[in-house]
Tab-separated table of C-alpha atoms and ligand atoms in Angstrom:
chain	number	residue	atom	x	y	z
A	254	MET	CA	-5.809	-18.937	12.062
A	255	SER	CA	-4.026	-19.642	14.948
A	256	ARG	CA	-3.768	-17.089	17.876
A	257	ALA	CA	-0.203	-16.347	16.735
A	258	ASP	CA	-1.814	-15.935	13.506
A	259	THR	CA	-4.051	-13.252	15.057
A	260	ASP	CA	-1.561	-11.586	18.253
A	261	PRO	CA	-1.212	-8.160	17.142
A	262	SER	CA	2.352	-8.414	18.742
A	263	GLN	CA	3.198	-11.658	16.213
A	264	THR	CA	1.994	-10.183	13.625
A	265	GLY	CA	3.979	-7.330	13.590
A	266	LEU	CA	6.862	-8.993	14.114
A	267	ARG	CA	6.366	-11.356	11.066
A	268	MET	CA	5.749	-8.267	9.143
A	269	HIS	CA	9.034	-6.959	10.484
A	270	ARG	CA	11.120	-10.223	9.934
A	271	LEU	CA	9.329	-10.196	5.941
A	272	ILE	CA	10.169	-6.578	5.672
A	273	ALA	CA	14.221	-8.023	6.906
A	274	GLU	CA	14.086	-10.555	4.376
A	275	LEU	CA	12.959	-9.387	0.987
A	276	LEU	CA	15.650	-5.694	1.523
A	277	PRO	CA	18.730	-7.345	0.485
A	278	ILE	CA	16.688	-8.469	-2.740
A	279	PRO	CA	18.401	-5.856	-5.673
A	280	ARG	CA	14.902	-4.879	-6.884
A	281	SER	CA	13.442	-2.425	-9.544
A	282	ILE	CA	10.686	-1.687	-11.997
A	283	THR	CA	11.989	-4.868	-14.273
A	284	GLY	CA	14.165	-8.024	-13.594
A	285	ASP	CA	14.688	-10.680	-11.455
A	286	GLY	CA	15.154	-8.683	-8.428
A	287	LEU	CA	10.991	-8.423	-8.933
A	288	ARG	CA	10.514	-12.172	-9.505
A	289	GLN	CA	12.864	-13.187	-6.620
A	290	THR	CA	10.735	-10.673	-4.032
A	291	LEU	CA	7.456	-12.863	-5.949
A	292	ALA	CA	8.919	-16.052	-5.598
A	293	ARG	CA	9.320	-15.005	-2.204
A	294	LEU	CA	5.656	-14.554	-1.225
A	295	ARG	CA	4.659	-17.137	-3.195
A	296	PRO	CA	4.607	-19.768	0.109
A	297	LEU	CA	3.145	-17.295	2.034
A	298	LEU	CA	0.417	-17.096	-0.362
A	299	PRO	CA	-0.365	-20.097	-2.280
A	300	ASP	CA	-2.856	-18.179	-4.989
A	301	LEU	CA	-0.365	-15.397	-5.749
A	302	ARG	CA	-0.367	-15.720	-9.831
A	303	ILE	CA	2.359	-14.011	-11.490
A	304	HIS	CA	2.518	-12.527	-14.809
A	305	GLU	CA	5.468	-11.683	-17.387
A	306	VAL	CA	3.969	-8.547	-19.879
A	307	PRO	CA	7.329	-8.053	-22.940
A	308	SER	CA	9.208	-5.446	-23.395
A	309	GLY	CA	7.748	-3.092	-26.031
A	310	THR	CA	4.350	-3.664	-25.530
A	311	GLN	CA	2.280	-0.992	-25.897
A	312	VAL	CA	0.015	0.066	-22.735
A	313	PHE	CA	-2.070	2.869	-23.488
A	314	ASP	CA	0.709	5.839	-23.438
A	315	TRP	CA	3.467	4.063	-22.815
A	316	ILE	CA	5.486	1.162	-23.623
A	317	VAL	CA	6.961	-1.750	-21.068
A	318	PRO	CA	10.729	-1.222	-21.293
A	319	ASP	CA	13.222	-3.506	-21.989
A	320	GLU	CA	14.831	-5.865	-18.392
A	321	TRP	CA	17.578	-4.503	-16.242
A	322	ASN	CA	19.125	-7.526	-14.627
A	323	LEU	CA	22.397	-5.949	-12.387
A	324	ARG	CA	24.779	-8.982	-11.037
A	325	ASP	CA	27.363	-6.210	-9.954
A	326	ALA	CA	28.818	-2.582	-9.186
A	327	TRP	CA	32.031	-1.570	-7.895
A	328	ILE	CA	34.645	2.102	-7.695
A	329	LYS	CA	37.880	1.597	-6.930
A	330	GLY	CA	39.594	4.395	-5.504
A	331	PRO	CA	43.170	4.981	-6.933
A	332	ASP	CA	45.275	2.919	-4.828
A	333	GLY	CA	42.955	-0.279	-6.145
A	334	ARG	CA	40.693	-0.233	-3.249
A	335	THR	CA	36.826	-0.743	-3.291
A	336	VAL	CA	35.370	3.243	-2.655
A	337	VAL	CA	31.907	1.661	-3.182
A	338	ALA	CA	30.428	-1.848	-3.687
A	339	LEU	CA	27.025	-3.011	-5.007
A	340	ARG	CA	27.134	-5.470	-1.950
A	341	ASP	CA	27.168	-3.041	1.500
A	342	SER	CA	23.567	-1.529	-0.337
A	343	SER	CA	21.548	-1.813	-4.180
A	344	LEU	CA	21.132	1.468	-3.926
A	345	HIS	CA	24.420	2.640	-4.144
A	346	VAL	CA	23.698	2.157	-7.959
A	347	LEU	CA	21.352	4.263	-9.947
A	348	ASN	CA	18.870	2.337	-10.692
A	349	TYR	CA	18.139	1.408	-14.772
A	350	SER	CA	22.136	2.084	-14.877
A	351	LEU	CA	23.643	0.703	-18.435
A	352	PRO	CA	26.437	-0.455	-18.172
A	353	ILE	CA	29.929	0.434	-18.148
A	354	ARG	CA	33.713	-0.457	-17.176
A	355	ARG	CA	36.080	2.514	-17.497
A	356	THR	CA	39.080	3.919	-15.863
A	357	LEU	CA	38.119	7.444	-15.069
A	358	PRO	CA	39.759	10.611	-13.189
A	359	LEU	CA	37.652	11.762	-10.793
A	360	SER	CA	36.673	14.964	-12.262
A	361	GLU	CA	34.806	12.920	-15.071
A	362	LEU	CA	33.421	10.770	-12.040
A	363	ARG	CA	31.235	13.439	-10.464
A	364	PRO	CA	28.745	13.793	-12.541
A	365	HIS	CA	27.497	10.176	-11.689
A	366	LEU	CA	27.405	11.098	-8.160
A	367	HIS	CA	24.863	10.976	-6.363
A	368	THR	CA	24.656	12.132	-3.326
A	369	LEU	CA	22.915	13.695	0.011
A	370	PRO	CA	25.079	17.264	1.031
A	371	ASP	CA	22.379	17.916	3.697
A	372	ARG	CA	22.044	14.137	4.972
A	373	PRO	CA	25.860	13.939	4.523
A	374	GLY	CA	25.705	10.033	5.630
A	375	TRP	CA	22.402	8.744	4.242
A	376	ILE	CA	22.655	7.382	0.434
A	377	PRO	CA	20.174	9.009	-1.938
A	378	TYR	CA	17.397	6.230	-3.691
A	379	ARG	CA	17.828	7.419	-7.497
A	380	THR	CA	16.049	6.111	-10.456
A	381	SER	CA	16.192	6.697	-14.381
A	382	TYR	CA	14.573	4.514	-16.420
A	383	TYR	CA	13.194	6.185	-19.125
A	384	GLU	CA	16.839	8.196	-19.732
A	385	PRO	CA	19.318	6.133	-20.900
A	386	ALA	CA	22.317	7.003	-18.341
A	387	TRP	CA	24.297	5.390	-15.017
A	388	GLY	CA	25.571	6.205	-12.087
A	389	PHE	CA	26.301	5.315	-8.619
A	390	CYS	CA	24.745	7.185	-5.179
A	391	LEU	CA	26.648	7.125	-1.926
A	392	ALA	CA	27.233	9.236	1.626
A	393	HIS	CA	28.453	12.874	0.456
A	394	GLU	CA	30.488	12.020	3.381
A	395	ARG	CA	32.221	9.119	1.308
A	396	LEU	CA	32.644	11.236	-1.649
A	397	ALA	CA	34.516	14.404	0.538
A	398	ASP	CA	36.809	11.590	1.451
A	399	LEU	CA	37.908	10.777	-1.843
A	400	PRO	CA	41.179	11.813	-2.960
A	401	GLU	CA	42.039	12.939	-6.476
A	402	GLY	CA	43.112	10.682	-8.974
A	403	ASP	CA	41.905	7.609	-11.743
A	404	TYR	CA	39.153	5.653	-10.224
A	405	GLU	CA	37.932	1.748	-11.824
A	406	VAL	CA	34.273	1.909	-12.661
A	407	CYS	CA	31.912	-1.232	-12.815
A	408	ILE	CA	28.245	-1.767	-13.690
A	409	ASP	CA	27.521	-5.281	-14.988
A	410	SER	CA	24.405	-4.960	-16.010
A	411	THR	CA	21.927	-5.639	-19.132
A	412	LEU	CA	19.177	-3.799	-20.887
A	413	ALA	CA	17.361	-5.923	-23.228
A	414	PRO	CA	14.072	-7.198	-24.319
A	415	GLY	CA	12.736	-9.320	-21.441
A	416	SER	CA	9.779	-9.104	-19.586
A	417	LEU	CA	8.205	-6.624	-16.764
A	418	THR	CA	6.819	-8.885	-13.862
A	419	TYR	CA	4.272	-7.953	-11.777
A	420	GLY	CA	1.896	-10.469	-9.154
A	421	GLU	CA	-1.825	-10.504	-8.519
A	422	LEU	CA	-3.932	-12.474	-6.268
A	423	PHE	CA	-7.393	-12.511	-6.308
A	424	ILE	CA	-10.122	-13.394	-3.295
A	425	PRO	CA	-13.895	-14.227	-4.539
A	426	GLY	CA	-16.430	-13.250	-2.520
A	427	ARG	CA	-19.576	-13.557	-2.261
A	428	GLN	CA	-19.928	-10.558	-4.889
A	429	PRO	CA	-18.457	-10.184	-7.763
A	430	ASP	CA	-18.214	-6.496	-6.637
A	431	GLU	CA	-14.178	-6.085	-5.661
A	432	VAL	CA	-11.994	-4.174	-3.323
A	433	LEU	CA	-8.689	-3.329	-5.318
A	434	ILE	CA	-5.590	-3.326	-2.733
A	435	SER	CA	-2.479	-2.209	-5.235
A	436	CYS	CA	1.409	-2.280	-3.907
A	437	HIS	CA	4.246	-0.275	-5.230
A	438	ILE	CA	6.798	-3.895	-5.181
A	439	CYS	CA	10.095	-2.282	-7.275
A	440	HIS	CA	11.680	-0.426	-5.010
A	441	PRO	CA	14.832	-1.292	-3.860
A	442	ALA	CA	16.524	-1.653	-0.331
A	443	LEU	CA	13.787	0.669	1.056
A	444	ALA	CA	11.731	-0.158	3.956
A	445	ASN	CA	9.124	1.946	4.335
A	446	ASP	CA	8.622	2.761	0.679
A	447	ASN	CA	7.692	0.158	-0.314
A	448	LEU	CA	8.151	-3.365	0.911
A	449	SER	CA	6.095	-1.950	4.611
A	450	GLY	CA	3.021	-2.176	2.210
A	451	VAL	CA	4.140	-5.542	0.352
A	452	ALA	CA	4.354	-6.269	4.393
A	453	LEU	CA	0.822	-5.149	4.347
A	454	VAL	CA	-0.893	-6.578	1.687
A	455	THR	CA	0.860	-9.855	1.637
A	456	GLU	CA	-0.460	-10.205	5.844
A	457	LEU	CA	-3.926	-8.555	5.263
A	458	ALA	CA	-4.070	-10.924	2.256
A	459	ARG	CA	-3.947	-13.867	4.700
A	460	HIS	CA	-6.029	-12.792	6.865
A	461	LEU	CA	-8.615	-11.897	4.770
A	462	ALA	CA	-8.363	-15.640	2.948
A	463	GLY	CA	-8.221	-17.312	6.163
A	464	GLN	CA	-11.656	-15.812	7.305
A	465	GLY	CA	-13.891	-18.129	5.234
A	466	THR	CA	-15.778	-16.264	2.178
A	467	ARG	CA	-16.380	-12.917	2.812
A	468	GLN	CA	-19.478	-10.663	0.647
A	469	LEU	CA	-16.809	-8.739	-1.236
A	470	SER	CA	-14.148	-10.087	-3.730
A	471	TYR	CA	-10.515	-9.137	-3.282
A	472	ARG	CA	-8.028	-7.895	-6.002
A	473	PHE	CA	-4.472	-7.469	-4.479
A	474	LEU	CA	-2.100	-5.526	-6.805
A	475	LEU	CA	1.812	-6.090	-6.389
A	476	VAL	CA	3.250	-3.817	-8.813
A	477	PRO	CA	6.231	-1.645	-10.064
A	478	GLY	CA	5.220	1.771	-10.020
A	479	THR	CA	3.461	3.253	-12.551
A	480	ILE	CA	4.571	1.351	-15.249
A	481	GLY	CA	3.072	-2.221	-13.623
A	482	ALA	CA	-0.084	-0.844	-12.299
A	483	ILE	CA	-0.833	1.261	-16.376
A	484	ALA	CA	-0.216	-2.248	-17.484
A	485	TRP	CA	-2.816	-3.882	-15.673
A	486	LEU	CA	-5.192	-1.796	-16.179
A	487	ALA	CA	-4.540	-0.962	-20.241
A	488	ARG	CA	-4.761	-5.641	-19.889
A	489	ASN	CA	-7.998	-5.672	-17.976
A	490	PRO	CA	-10.341	-3.435	-18.857
A	491	SER	CA	-13.096	-5.829	-18.489
A	492	ALA	CA	-12.610	-5.940	-14.368
A	493	TRP	CA	-12.301	-1.935	-14.414
A	494	SER	CA	-16.517	-2.225	-13.784
A	495	ARG	CA	-16.550	-4.361	-10.974
A	496	ILE	CA	-13.692	-2.533	-8.938
A	497	ARG	CA	-16.177	-0.800	-6.387
A	498	HIS	CA	-13.707	0.730	-3.794
A	499	GLY	CA	-9.981	0.374	-3.656
A	500	LEU	CA	-6.723	1.035	-1.749
A	501	VAL	CA	-3.133	2.211	-2.564
A	502	VAL	CA	-0.873	0.934	0.356
A	503	ALA	CA	2.750	2.528	0.752
A	504	CYS	CA	4.103	3.833	3.733
A	505	VAL	CA	3.149	2.167	6.652
A	506	GLY	CA	5.426	0.589	9.017
A	507	ASP	CA	6.375	3.927	10.539
A	508	PRO	CA	4.919	5.480	13.791
A	509	GLY	CA	3.587	8.932	12.160
A	510	PRO	CA	-0.911	9.287	12.300
A	511	PHE	CA	-2.818	8.059	9.313
A	512	HIS	CA	-2.822	10.423	6.082
A	513	TYR	CA	-5.779	9.700	4.206
A	514	LYS	CA	-5.739	10.838	0.105
A	515	ARG	CA	-9.647	10.602	-0.721
A	516	THR	CA	-10.579	9.947	-4.456
A	517	ARG	CA	-10.611	12.163	-7.672
A	518	GLN	CA	-14.178	12.100	-6.893
A	519	GLY	CA	-14.108	12.578	-3.265
A	520	ASN	CA	-17.125	11.123	-1.195
A	521	ALA	CA	-17.386	7.701	-2.409
A	522	ASP	CA	-18.413	4.872	-0.353
A	523	ILE	CA	-14.336	4.341	0.263
A	524	ASP	CA	-13.426	7.719	1.015
A	525	ARG	CA	-16.799	7.842	3.950
A	526	ALA	CA	-15.182	4.354	5.502
A	527	VAL	CA	-12.138	5.202	5.991
A	528	ILE	CA	-13.658	8.883	7.809
A	529	ALA	CA	-15.850	6.639	10.129
A	530	ALA	CA	-13.744	3.853	10.313
A	531	LEU	CA	-10.686	5.344	11.454
A	532	ARG	CA	-10.934	8.866	12.757
A	533	HIS	CA	-11.242	8.006	16.117
A	534	ARG	CA	-8.137	5.596	16.503
A	535	PRO	CA	-5.175	6.423	18.590
A	536	GLU	CA	-2.953	6.964	15.980
A	537	GLY	CA	-4.559	10.227	14.649
A	538	LEU	CA	-6.081	10.334	11.407
A	539	VAL	CA	-5.228	13.206	8.592
A	540	ILE	CA	-7.746	13.648	5.618
A	541	ARG	CA	-6.338	14.827	2.465
A	542	ASP	CA	-7.664	15.797	-1.263
A	543	PHE	CA	-7.259	14.090	-3.934
A	544	ASP	CA	-4.061	15.269	-5.995
A	545	PRO	CA	-2.899	13.905	-9.413
A	546	PHE	CA	0.386	13.380	-7.717
A	547	GLY	CA	1.917	10.464	-5.678
A	548	PHE	CA	2.097	6.561	-6.343
A	549	ASP	CA	-0.257	4.296	-8.515
A	550	GLU	CA	-3.746	6.216	-7.107
A	551	ARG	CA	-2.565	9.041	-10.292
A	552	GLN	CA	-3.064	5.866	-12.830
A	553	TYR	CA	-6.490	4.065	-11.409
A	554	ASN	CA	-8.049	7.978	-10.134
A	555	SER	CA	-7.657	9.150	-14.247
A	556	PRO	CA	-10.667	10.329	-16.045
A	557	GLY	CA	-10.723	7.722	-18.858
A	558	ILE	CA	-10.749	4.718	-15.832
A	559	ASN	CA	-11.806	6.724	-12.572
A	560	LEU	CA	-12.284	3.888	-10.136
A	561	MET	CA	-12.589	4.481	-6.941
A	562	VAL	CA	-9.655	4.374	-4.741
A	563	GLY	CA	-7.778	6.438	-1.968
A	564	ARG	CA	-5.023	6.011	-0.448
A	565	LEU	CA	-3.861	5.175	3.368
A	566	THR	CA	-0.189	5.414	4.282
A	567	ARG	CA	1.189	7.008	7.612
A	568	THR	CA	3.642	9.781	7.506
A	569	PRO	CA	3.163	10.153	2.933
A	570	ASP	CA	6.515	9.721	0.860
A	571	GLY	CA	8.628	13.203	0.566
A	572	GLU	CA	7.061	14.387	4.315
A	573	TYR	CA	9.748	12.108	6.188
A	574	PRO	CA	13.484	12.880	6.788
A	575	GLU	CA	13.922	9.212	5.683
A	576	TYR	CA	11.890	8.945	2.687
A	577	HIS	CA	14.696	7.882	-0.820
A	578	THR	CA	17.535	7.359	1.197
A	579	SER	CA	19.596	4.916	3.055
A	580	ALA	CA	17.453	5.676	6.253
A	581	ASP	CA	14.735	4.320	5.513
A	582	ASN	CA	15.298	1.042	7.064
A	583	LEU	CA	14.355	-1.394	9.452
A	584	ALA	CA	15.062	0.610	12.124
A	585	LEU	CA	11.888	3.247	10.746
A	586	VAL	CA	9.616	0.455	10.193
A	587	ARG	CA	8.884	-0.586	13.615
A	588	PRO	CA	6.715	-3.705	14.616
A	589	GLU	CA	3.802	-1.982	16.543
A	590	ALA	CA	2.869	0.931	13.707
A	591	LEU	CA	2.797	-2.229	11.027
A	592	ALA	CA	0.277	-4.613	13.439
A	593	GLY	CA	-0.963	-0.814	13.873
A	594	SER	CA	-1.647	-0.002	9.989
A	595	LEU	CA	-2.748	-3.487	9.483
A	596	SER	CA	-5.606	-3.248	11.959
A	597	ALA	CA	-6.435	0.057	10.454
A	598	TYR	CA	-7.119	-1.736	6.913
A	599	ILE	CA	-8.994	-4.388	8.379
A	600	ASP	CA	-11.659	-2.157	9.462
A	601	VAL	CA	-12.201	-0.411	6.744
A	602	PHE	CA	-12.482	-3.238	4.849
A	603	ASP	CA	-14.754	-4.451	7.438
A	604	ALA	CA	-16.668	-0.790	7.583
A	605	LEU	CA	-17.192	-1.033	4.047
A	606	GLU	CA	-19.049	-4.827	4.397
A	607	ALA	CA	-21.064	-3.600	6.945
A	608	ASN	CA	-22.368	-0.880	5.009
A	609	ARG	CA	-25.710	-0.875	3.909
A	610	ARG	CA	-29.114	0.452	4.079
A	611	TYR	CA	-31.807	-0.439	6.837
A	612	LEU	CA	-35.453	0.334	7.632
A	613	ASN	CA	-37.317	0.680	11.098
A	614	LEU	CA	-39.977	-1.334	10.744
A	615	GLN	CA	-41.711	0.809	13.644
A	616	PRO	CA	-40.722	4.153	12.409
A	617	ARG	CA	-43.654	6.189	14.577
A	618	CYS	CA	-41.775	7.210	17.581
A	619	GLU	CA	-39.484	5.898	19.575
A	620	PRO	CA	-40.351	1.249	19.517
A	621	GLN	CA	-39.749	0.133	23.026
A	622	LEU	CA	-36.875	-1.040	23.369
A	623	GLY	CA	-36.817	-2.492	27.228
A	624	ARG	CA	-40.026	-4.455	26.799
A	625	ARG	CA	-37.697	-6.410	23.814
A	626	GLY	CA	-34.412	-6.062	26.699
A	627	LEU	CA	-32.517	-4.364	24.456
A	628	TYR	CA	-31.241	-1.907	27.271
A	629	HIS	CA	-29.376	-5.116	28.358
A	630	SER	CA	-28.562	-6.918	25.542
A	631	LEU	CA	-24.596	-6.210	26.462
A	632	GLY	CA	-25.706	-7.459	30.336
A	633	GLY	CA	-23.899	-4.342	32.210
A	634	ALA	CA	-20.850	-4.333	29.947
A	635	PRO	CA	-19.145	0.067	29.502
A	636	SER	CA	-20.391	-0.236	26.031
A	637	SER	CA	-24.253	-1.006	26.447
A	638	SER	CA	-25.154	3.541	26.976
A	639	GLU	CA	-23.230	3.208	23.483
A	640	LEU	CA	-24.947	0.284	22.344
A	641	LYS	CA	-28.468	2.296	23.491
A	642	ARG	CA	-26.863	5.394	21.210
A	643	ALA	CA	-26.410	3.174	18.137
A	644	MET	CA	-29.960	1.728	18.680
A	645	LEU	CA	-31.729	4.998	19.019
A	646	TRP	CA	-29.246	6.873	15.489
A	647	LEU	CA	-30.075	3.809	13.617
A	648	LEU	CA	-33.794	3.780	14.299
A	649	ASN	CA	-33.810	7.757	13.320
A	650	LEU	CA	-31.842	7.226	10.252
A	651	SER	CA	-33.601	4.088	9.002
A	652	ASP	CA	-35.998	5.431	6.553
A	653	GLY	CA	-34.108	3.625	3.939
A	654	THR	CA	-31.951	7.092	2.119
A	655	HIS	CA	-29.099	6.772	4.581
A	656	ASP	CA	-26.575	4.021	4.821
A	657	LEU	CA	-24.259	2.950	7.899
A	658	LEU	CA	-21.639	4.779	7.032
A	659	ALA	CA	-23.648	7.633	6.410
A	660	ILE	CA	-25.084	7.210	9.839
A	661	ALA	CA	-21.624	6.550	11.408
A	662	LEU	CA	-20.762	9.922	9.727
A	663	ARG	CA	-23.659	11.789	11.109
A	664	SER	CA	-23.396	9.649	14.802
A	665	ASP	CA	-19.924	10.090	15.385
A	666	LEU	CA	-20.256	6.564	16.256
A	667	SER	CA	-18.005	3.607	14.950
A	668	PRO	CA	-19.350	1.601	12.288
A	669	ARG	CA	-18.273	-1.614	14.079
A	670	LEU	CA	-20.848	-0.674	16.897
A	671	LEU	CA	-23.458	0.061	14.505
A	672	ASP	CA	-23.199	-2.746	12.790
A	673	THR	CA	-23.340	-5.032	16.349
A	674	ALA	CA	-26.738	-2.548	17.068
A	675	ALA	CA	-27.936	-3.495	13.314
A	676	ARG	CA	-28.180	-6.847	13.592
A	677	LEU	CA	-30.209	-6.946	16.951
A	678	LEU	CA	-32.421	-4.937	15.818
A	679	VAL	CA	-33.016	-6.869	12.462
A	680	GLU	CA	-33.002	-10.165	15.175
A	681	HIS	CA	-36.145	-8.813	17.211
A	682	GLY	CA	-37.755	-7.318	14.066
A	683	LEU	CA	-37.163	-3.779	13.781
A	684	LEU	CA	-35.223	-3.124	11.326
A	685	ALA	CA	-34.799	-4.756	8.548
A	686	ALA	CA	-31.965	-4.716	5.503
A	687	VAL	CA	-32.983	-2.810	1.959
A	688	ASP	CA	-29.713	-3.470	0.624
A	689	PRO	CA	-29.013	-7.293	0.371
A	690	PRO	CA	-26.419	-9.131	2.742
B	208	LIG	ZN1	8.740	5.812	-3.442
């Protein structure tokens, strides 16, 4: 990759620009908006495969719904002026609204209008995927201004047999063991939830693919929330056993601290890798136990599937005021926060790849590091005392039972530093890797 590809400020700007470009596409859990979004990613991710699952397909306890497409929508007031228009924001239409063309008094229209009285300037995001309904979402202050009278409403949508679209990208490594990275891709004009996740996944896949072959294989899923993850799992049972680690990506563009939600199992390698790799990052790291709410970690951690998939966000869903409103916009997501999130994800996967057990080949008392030149390996660099600490921890705990993540957690040293120290000790014949590289 060129320098511009790895410069954090350039990376953050590139992610922010991608979010800006994808924002106006009217997305839902099915339909052409999803296809357009994936088509836009294709030039960035040439190996992205796009799958279509026909409406009516049974996927575990669910059925893939009819495909929804939205061409236009508006409300005209008693004076004939347009008061709400899809062209201003795709949030204006209740997602999955049935088609309607009717003139009705404001009193009958009101039950179909969704607003946020507490945040009168913001448009809410509302959906009705599995209950037939129609409606509009608008700023409460706009509703308050509407005069009584007859309103003409139009939702030019179709709900008909078609298919559900999702994207999948596989980057093979030396090992068949896979890391699953999943993001939802179904929200319309919302930047942090969920386009920040789409931008991070895109940039991360480019980074990993551009690095040459890695140890682990990586599988990226860009799926409509809930039904997309369920459909992928139902269609790919043979892949489950290869997935050893995973992360659900969303809400990674705000400047809040990282929040990590553990796997259902609670102490999987991915749980340990996130904590070991991120706990000293300047953004801060809050650890939460698993619960069966939130994003698609619910599906991956269901008891009959039980994959080791955690979730790494900045401020979690529902915990920032702009969540699921028109204020989740390009001002909320910041290039520097996006770049920081990307580098955190890379730190986690580097830690997973570095994780293995070693055996101390000179376990009786400390080996004499000075004689081997190991006290001066970094030529007096500021971190050389840290490197020495890392070597002593590795030598002490490398009894064949502790892996590198266990040593990182116990010593409070970073997996990256321990990996560097382990390589030096292996070079000098003091450590041997127990697990295959
Ligand atoms: Zn959401």
